[in-house]
Short mmCIF file of C-alpha atoms in Angstrom, two decimals:
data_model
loop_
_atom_site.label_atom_id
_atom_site.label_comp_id
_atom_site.label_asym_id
_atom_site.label_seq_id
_atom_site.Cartn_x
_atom_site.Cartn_y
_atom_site.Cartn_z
CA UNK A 1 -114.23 121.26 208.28
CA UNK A 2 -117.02 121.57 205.65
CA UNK A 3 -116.61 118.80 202.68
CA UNK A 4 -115.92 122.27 200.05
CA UNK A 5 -112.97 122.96 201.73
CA UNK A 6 -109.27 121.36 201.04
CA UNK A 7 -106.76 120.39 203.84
CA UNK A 8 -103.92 122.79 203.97
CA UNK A 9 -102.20 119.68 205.59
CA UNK A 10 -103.28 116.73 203.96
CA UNK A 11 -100.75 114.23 205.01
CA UNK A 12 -100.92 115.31 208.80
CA UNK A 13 -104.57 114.73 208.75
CA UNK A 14 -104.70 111.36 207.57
CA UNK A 15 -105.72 108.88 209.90
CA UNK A 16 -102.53 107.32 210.48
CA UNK A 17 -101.04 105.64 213.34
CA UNK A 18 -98.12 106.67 215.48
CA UNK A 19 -96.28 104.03 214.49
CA UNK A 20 -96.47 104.97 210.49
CA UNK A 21 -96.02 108.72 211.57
CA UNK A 22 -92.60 107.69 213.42
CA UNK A 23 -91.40 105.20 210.76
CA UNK A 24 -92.30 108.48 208.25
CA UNK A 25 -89.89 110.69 210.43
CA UNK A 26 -87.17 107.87 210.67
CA UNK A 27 -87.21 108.29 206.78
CA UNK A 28 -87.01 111.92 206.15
CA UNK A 29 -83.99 112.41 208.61
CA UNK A 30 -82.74 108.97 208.95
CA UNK A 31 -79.82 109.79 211.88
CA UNK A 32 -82.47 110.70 214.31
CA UNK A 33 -83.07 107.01 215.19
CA UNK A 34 -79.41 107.09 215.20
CA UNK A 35 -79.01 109.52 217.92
CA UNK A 36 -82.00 107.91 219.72
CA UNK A 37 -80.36 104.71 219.53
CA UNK A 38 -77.21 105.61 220.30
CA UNK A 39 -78.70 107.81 223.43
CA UNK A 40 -80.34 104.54 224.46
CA UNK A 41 -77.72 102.25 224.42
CA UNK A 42 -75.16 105.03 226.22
CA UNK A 43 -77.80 105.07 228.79
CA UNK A 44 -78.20 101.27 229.29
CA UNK A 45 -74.43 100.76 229.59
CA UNK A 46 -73.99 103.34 232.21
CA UNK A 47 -77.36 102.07 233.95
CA UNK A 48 -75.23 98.52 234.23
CA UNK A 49 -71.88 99.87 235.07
CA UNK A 50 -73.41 101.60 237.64
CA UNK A 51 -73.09 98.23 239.95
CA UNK A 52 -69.62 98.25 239.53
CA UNK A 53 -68.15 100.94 239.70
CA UNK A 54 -65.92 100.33 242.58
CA UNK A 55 -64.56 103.42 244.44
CA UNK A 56 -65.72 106.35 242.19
CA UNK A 57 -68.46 108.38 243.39
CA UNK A 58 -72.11 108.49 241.84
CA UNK A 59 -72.46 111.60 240.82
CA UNK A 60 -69.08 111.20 238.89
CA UNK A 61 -70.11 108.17 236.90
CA UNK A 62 -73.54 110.30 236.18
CA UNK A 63 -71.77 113.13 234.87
CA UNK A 64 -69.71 110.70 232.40
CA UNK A 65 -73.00 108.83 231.35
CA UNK A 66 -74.23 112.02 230.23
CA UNK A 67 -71.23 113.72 228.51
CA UNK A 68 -71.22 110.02 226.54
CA UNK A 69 -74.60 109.98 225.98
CA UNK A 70 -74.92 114.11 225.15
CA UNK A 71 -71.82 113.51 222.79
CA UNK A 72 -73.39 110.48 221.11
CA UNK A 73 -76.19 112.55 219.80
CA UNK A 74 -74.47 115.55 218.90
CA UNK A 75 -72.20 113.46 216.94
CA UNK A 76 -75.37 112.06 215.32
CA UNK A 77 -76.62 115.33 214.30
CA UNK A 78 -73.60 116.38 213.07
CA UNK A 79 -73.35 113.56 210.62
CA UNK A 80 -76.94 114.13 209.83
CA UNK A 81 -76.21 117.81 208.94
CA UNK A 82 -73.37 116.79 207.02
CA UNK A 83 -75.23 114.00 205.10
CA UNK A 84 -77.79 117.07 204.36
CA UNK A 85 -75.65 119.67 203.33
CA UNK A 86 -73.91 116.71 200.84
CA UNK A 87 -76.39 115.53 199.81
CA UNK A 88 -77.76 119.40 198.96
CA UNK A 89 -74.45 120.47 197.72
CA UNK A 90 -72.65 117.60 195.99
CA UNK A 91 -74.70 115.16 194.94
CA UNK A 92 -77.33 117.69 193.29
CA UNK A 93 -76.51 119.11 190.33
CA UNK A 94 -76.49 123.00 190.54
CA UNK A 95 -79.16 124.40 188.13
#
């Protein structure tokens, strides 16, 4: 890109770390880490139940990990969307 030229992009083309371009993200829509989390911890419960158990049958306890997990983040994005459209509708005054 010649010097004469502007960025269409400016703020995507800074040199900026992944860590600053995820904590940027985690601001704009703030239930993503949320459903991440959330996702996460779902995950890491089922992971450690999966010792015990007892009788019921793997792929069983699978399928209910991922229902919780699946419904943890859908419930996330909900909220998000309704944060949004409150925030949008609501909150701002109508001009």
């Amino acid at each position: 890109m010649s010097p004469s030229q502007e960025s269409v992009y400016p703020e995507y083309e800074a040199d900026s770390s992944q860590t600053s371009k995820l904590i940027r993200k985690f601001k704009e829509t703030p239930f993503v880490p949320i459903g991440m989390a959330g996702f996460a911890a779902v995950v890491g419960y089922g992971l450690y139940r999966l010792k015990h158990r007892g009788n019921m049958k793997m792929s069983l306890h699978l399928i209910h990990m991922r229902v919780a997990a699946q419904g943890f983040v859908v419930g996330a994005i909900t909220c998000g969307v309704l944060y949004s459209m409150f925030q949008e509708y609501v909150v701002k005054p109508k001009e």
